[in-house]
mmCIF file of C-alpha atoms in Angstrom:
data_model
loop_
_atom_site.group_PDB
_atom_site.id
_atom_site.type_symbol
_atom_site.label_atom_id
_atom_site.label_comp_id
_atom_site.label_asym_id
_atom_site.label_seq_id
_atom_site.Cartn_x
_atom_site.Cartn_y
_atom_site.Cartn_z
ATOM 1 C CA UNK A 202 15.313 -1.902 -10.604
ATOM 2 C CA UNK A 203 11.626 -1.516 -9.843
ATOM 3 C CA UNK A 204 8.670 -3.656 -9.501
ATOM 4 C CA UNK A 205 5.471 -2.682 -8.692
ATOM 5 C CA UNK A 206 2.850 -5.683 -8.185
ATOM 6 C CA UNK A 207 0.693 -7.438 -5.363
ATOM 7 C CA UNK A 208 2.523 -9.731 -3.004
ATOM 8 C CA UNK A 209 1.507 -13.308 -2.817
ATOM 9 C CA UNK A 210 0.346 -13.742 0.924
ATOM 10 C CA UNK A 211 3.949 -16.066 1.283
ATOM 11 C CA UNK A 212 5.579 -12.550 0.784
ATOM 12 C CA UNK A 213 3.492 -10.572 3.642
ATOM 13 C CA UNK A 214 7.235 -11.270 5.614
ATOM 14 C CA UNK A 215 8.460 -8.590 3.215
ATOM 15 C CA UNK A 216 5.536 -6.129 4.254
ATOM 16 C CA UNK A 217 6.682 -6.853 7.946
ATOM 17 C CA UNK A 218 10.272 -6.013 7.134
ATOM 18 C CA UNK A 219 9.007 -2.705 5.241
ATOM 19 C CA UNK A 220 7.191 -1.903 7.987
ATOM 20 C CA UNK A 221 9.933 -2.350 10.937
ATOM 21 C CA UNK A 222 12.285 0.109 8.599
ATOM 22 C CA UNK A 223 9.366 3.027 8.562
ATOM 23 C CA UNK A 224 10.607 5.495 10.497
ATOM 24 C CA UNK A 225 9.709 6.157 13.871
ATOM 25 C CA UNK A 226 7.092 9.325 13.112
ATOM 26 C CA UNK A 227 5.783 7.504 9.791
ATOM 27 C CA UNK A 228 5.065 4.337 12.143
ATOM 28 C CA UNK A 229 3.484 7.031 14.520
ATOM 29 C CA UNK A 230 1.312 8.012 11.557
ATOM 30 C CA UNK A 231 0.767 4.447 10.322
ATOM 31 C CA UNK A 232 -0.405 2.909 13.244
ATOM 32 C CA UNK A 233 -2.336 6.205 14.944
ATOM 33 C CA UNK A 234 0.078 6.385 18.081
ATOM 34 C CA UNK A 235 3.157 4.309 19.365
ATOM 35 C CA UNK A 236 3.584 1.008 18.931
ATOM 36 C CA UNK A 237 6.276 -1.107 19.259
ATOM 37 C CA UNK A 238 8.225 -3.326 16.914
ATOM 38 C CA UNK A 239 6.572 -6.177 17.992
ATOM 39 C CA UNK A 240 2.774 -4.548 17.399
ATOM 40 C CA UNK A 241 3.883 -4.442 14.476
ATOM 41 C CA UNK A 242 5.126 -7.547 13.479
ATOM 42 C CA UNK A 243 1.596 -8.750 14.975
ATOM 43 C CA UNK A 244 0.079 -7.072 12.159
ATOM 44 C CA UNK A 245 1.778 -8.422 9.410
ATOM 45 C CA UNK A 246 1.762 -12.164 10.065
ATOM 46 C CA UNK A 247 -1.425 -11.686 11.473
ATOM 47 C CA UNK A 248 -3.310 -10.538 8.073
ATOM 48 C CA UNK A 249 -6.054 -12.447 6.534
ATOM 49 C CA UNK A 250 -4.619 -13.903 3.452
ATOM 50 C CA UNK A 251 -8.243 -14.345 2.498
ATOM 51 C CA UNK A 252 -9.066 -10.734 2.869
ATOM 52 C CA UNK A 253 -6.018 -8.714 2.332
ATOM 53 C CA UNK A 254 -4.024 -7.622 -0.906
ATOM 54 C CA UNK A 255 -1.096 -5.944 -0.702
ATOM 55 C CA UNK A 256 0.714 -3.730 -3.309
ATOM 56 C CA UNK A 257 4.197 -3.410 -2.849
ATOM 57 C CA UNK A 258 6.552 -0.912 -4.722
ATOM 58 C CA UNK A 259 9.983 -2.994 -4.685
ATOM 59 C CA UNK A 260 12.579 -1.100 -5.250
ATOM 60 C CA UNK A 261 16.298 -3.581 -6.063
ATOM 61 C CA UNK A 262 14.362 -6.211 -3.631
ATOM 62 C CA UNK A 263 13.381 -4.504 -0.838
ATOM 63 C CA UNK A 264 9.907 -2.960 -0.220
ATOM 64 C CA UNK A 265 10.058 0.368 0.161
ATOM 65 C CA UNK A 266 6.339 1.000 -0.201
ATOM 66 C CA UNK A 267 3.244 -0.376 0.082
ATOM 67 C CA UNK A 268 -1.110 0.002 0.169
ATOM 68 C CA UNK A 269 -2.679 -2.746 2.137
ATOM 69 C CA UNK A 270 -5.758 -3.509 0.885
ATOM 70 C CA UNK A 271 -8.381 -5.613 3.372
ATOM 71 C CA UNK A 272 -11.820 -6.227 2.989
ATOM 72 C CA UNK A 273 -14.075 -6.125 5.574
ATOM 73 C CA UNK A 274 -15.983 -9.277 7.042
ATOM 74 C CA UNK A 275 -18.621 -10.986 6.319
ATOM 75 C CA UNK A 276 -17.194 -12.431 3.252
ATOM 76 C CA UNK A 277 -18.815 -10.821 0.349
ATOM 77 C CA UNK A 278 -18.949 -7.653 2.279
ATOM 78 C CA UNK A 279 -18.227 -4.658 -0.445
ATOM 79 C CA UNK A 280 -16.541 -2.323 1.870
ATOM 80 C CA UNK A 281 -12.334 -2.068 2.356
ATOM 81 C CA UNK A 282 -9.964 -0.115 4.337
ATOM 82 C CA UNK A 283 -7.251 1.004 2.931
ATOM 83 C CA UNK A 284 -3.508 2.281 4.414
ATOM 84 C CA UNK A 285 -0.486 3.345 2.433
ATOM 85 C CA UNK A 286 3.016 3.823 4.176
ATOM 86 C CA UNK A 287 6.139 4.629 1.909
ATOM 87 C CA UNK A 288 9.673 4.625 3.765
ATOM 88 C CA UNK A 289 11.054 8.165 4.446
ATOM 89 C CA UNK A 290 13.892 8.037 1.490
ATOM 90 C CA UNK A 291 11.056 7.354 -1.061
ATOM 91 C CA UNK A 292 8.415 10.012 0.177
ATOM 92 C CA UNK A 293 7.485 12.611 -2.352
ATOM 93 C CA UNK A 294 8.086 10.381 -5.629
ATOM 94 C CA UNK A 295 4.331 9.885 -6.223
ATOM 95 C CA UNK A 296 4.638 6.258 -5.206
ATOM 96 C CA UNK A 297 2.106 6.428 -2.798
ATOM 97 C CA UNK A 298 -0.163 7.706 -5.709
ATOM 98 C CA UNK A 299 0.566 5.422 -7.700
ATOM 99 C CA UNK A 300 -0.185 2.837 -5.243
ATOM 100 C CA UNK A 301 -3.199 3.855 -4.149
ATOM 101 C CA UNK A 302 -4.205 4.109 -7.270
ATOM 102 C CA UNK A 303 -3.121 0.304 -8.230
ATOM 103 C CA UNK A 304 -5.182 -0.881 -5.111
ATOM 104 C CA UNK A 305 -8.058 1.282 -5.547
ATOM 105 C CA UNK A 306 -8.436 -0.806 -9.662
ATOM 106 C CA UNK A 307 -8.136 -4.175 -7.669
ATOM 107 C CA UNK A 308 -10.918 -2.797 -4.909
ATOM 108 C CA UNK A 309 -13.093 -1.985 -8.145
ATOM 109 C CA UNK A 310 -12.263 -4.691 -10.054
ATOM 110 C CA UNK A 311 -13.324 -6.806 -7.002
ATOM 111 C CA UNK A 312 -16.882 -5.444 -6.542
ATOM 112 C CA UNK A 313 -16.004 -3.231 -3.403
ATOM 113 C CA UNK A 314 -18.098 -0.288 -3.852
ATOM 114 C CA UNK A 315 -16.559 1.996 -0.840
ATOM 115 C CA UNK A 316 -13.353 2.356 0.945
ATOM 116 C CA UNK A 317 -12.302 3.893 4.189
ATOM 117 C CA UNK A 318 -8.959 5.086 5.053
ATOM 118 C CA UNK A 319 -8.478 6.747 8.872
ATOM 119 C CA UNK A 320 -5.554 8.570 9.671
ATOM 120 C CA UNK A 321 -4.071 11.258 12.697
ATOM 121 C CA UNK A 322 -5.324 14.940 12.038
ATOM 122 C CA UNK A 323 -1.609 15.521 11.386
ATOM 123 C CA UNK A 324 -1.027 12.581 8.882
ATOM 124 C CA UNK A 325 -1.342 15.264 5.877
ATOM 125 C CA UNK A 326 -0.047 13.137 3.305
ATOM 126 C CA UNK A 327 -2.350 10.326 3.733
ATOM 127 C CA UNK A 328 -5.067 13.186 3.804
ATOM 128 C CA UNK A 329 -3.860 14.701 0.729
ATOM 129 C CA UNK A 330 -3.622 11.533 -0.981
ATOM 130 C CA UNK A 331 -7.244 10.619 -0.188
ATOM 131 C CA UNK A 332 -8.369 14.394 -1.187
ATOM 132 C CA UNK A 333 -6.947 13.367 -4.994
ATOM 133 C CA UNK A 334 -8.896 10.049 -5.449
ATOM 134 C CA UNK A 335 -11.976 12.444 -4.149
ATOM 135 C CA UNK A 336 -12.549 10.777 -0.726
ATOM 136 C CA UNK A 337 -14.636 12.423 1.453
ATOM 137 C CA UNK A 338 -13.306 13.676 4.742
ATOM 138 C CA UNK A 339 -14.706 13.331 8.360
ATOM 139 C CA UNK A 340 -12.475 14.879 11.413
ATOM 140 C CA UNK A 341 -13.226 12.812 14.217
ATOM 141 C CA UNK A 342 -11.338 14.247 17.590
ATOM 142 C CA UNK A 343 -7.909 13.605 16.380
ATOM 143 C CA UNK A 344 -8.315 11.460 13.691
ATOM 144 C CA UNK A 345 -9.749 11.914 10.333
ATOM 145 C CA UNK A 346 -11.601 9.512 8.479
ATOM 146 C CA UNK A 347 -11.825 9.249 4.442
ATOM 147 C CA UNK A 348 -14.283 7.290 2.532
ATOM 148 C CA UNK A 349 -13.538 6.825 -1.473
ATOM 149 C CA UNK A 350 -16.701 5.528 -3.214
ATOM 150 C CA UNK A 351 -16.203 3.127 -6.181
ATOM 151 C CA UNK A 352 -17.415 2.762 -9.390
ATOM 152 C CA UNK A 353 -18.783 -0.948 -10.816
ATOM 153 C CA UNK A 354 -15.803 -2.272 -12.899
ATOM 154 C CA UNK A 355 -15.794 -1.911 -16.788
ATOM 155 C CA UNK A 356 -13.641 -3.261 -19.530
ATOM 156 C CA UNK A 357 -11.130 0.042 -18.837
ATOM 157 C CA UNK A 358 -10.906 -0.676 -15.112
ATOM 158 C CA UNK A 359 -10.330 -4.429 -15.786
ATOM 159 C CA UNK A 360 -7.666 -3.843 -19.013
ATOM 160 C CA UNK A 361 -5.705 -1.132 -16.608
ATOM 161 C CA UNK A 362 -5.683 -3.853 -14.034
ATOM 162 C CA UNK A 363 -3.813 -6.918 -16.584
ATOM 163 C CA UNK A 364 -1.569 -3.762 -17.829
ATOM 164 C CA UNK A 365 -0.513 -3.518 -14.012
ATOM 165 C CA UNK A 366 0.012 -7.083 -13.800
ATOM 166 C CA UNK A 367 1.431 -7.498 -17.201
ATOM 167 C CA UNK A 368 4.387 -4.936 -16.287
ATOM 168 C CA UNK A 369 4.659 -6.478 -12.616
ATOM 169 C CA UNK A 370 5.335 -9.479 -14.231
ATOM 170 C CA UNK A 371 7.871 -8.430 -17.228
ATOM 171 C CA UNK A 372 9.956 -6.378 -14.406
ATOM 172 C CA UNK A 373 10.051 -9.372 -12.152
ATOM 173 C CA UNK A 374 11.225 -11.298 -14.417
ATOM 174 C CA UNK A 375 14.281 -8.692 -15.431
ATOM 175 C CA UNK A 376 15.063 -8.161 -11.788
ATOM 176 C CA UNK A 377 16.187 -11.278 -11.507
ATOM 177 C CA UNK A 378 19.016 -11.297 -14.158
ATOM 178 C CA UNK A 379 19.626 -7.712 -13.106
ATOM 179 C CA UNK A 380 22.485 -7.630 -10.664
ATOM 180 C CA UNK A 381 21.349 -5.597 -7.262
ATOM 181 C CA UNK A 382 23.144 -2.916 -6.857
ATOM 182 C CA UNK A 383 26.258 -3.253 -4.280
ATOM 183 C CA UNK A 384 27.276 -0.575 -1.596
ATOM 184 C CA UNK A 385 30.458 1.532 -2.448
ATOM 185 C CA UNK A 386 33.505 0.495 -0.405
ATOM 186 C CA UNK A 387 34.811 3.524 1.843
#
């Protein structure tokens, strides 16, 4: 079964486990070189649970894609960055449209008025996903920066939002009287 909603910062652990399982050219991508799995584990216990929303795409209880969302200081500041990673079985399903698209309602929704994603020159999918919300490019040496202004929220930006939630919540709650799904015997 799948659930997509924002983890509660008590859940970032599963973020960290997503983001050990990314394989080793998406982690490349993700992190804009090498890094290793400790780096990484850094920077999931080490976000601001303040600052930093997180929409997961759980798929029977794992995370197997996700758009962390994290404001910039000082508090009140309007301005985000923005990274999606989806694991390599789950690439070129549209999740990590549809989860940019989730976080980029809660960014409006929250008064943020501009986000910036940066990504390798070669990362073409995280280019290609900022080229269909409209973000503006900048090629900087080898990376390449994308900034996706935002509109003030309205009463369509704010009912899309509770639909999100509303469905996060009504799969959640079947997932756990579904049975997960067991590996065939050999």
């Amino acid at each position: 079964m799948r659930v997509i909603r924002t983890l509660l910062p008590t859940e970032f652990g599963l973020l960290k486990d997503h983001l050990l399982r990314l394989a080793p050219e998406d982690r490349y991508l993700r992190f804009t070189g090498l890094c290793d799995d400790a780096t990484v584990a850094r920077h999931a216990e080490g976000l601001d649970k303040f600052r930093a929303v997180v929409v997961a795409w759980i798929e029977d209880g794992e995370l197997r894609g996700a758009a962390e969302l994290l404001r910039f200081d000082p508090p009140g500041a309007t301005h985000a960055e923005l990274a999606v990673t989806v694991e390599k079985d789950w690439q070129d399903k549209g999740i990590g449209t549809e989860l940019l698209r989730r976080a980029l309602t809660i960014a409006r929704n929250r008064g943020l008025d501009q986000i910036f994603m940066i990504c390798l020159a070669e990362n073409s999918r995280m280019r290609h996903l900022a080229e269909k919300f409209r973000g503006r490019m900048i090629v900087l040496d080898r990376e390449v920066g994308a900034t996706v202004d935002l509109i003030a929220p309205d009463g369509l930006s704010l009912w899309q939002e509770a639909m999100d939630v509303g469905h996060a919540a009504i799969g959640s709650a079947f997932e756990q009287w579904t049975p997960r799904r067991r590996p065939k015997a050999v």
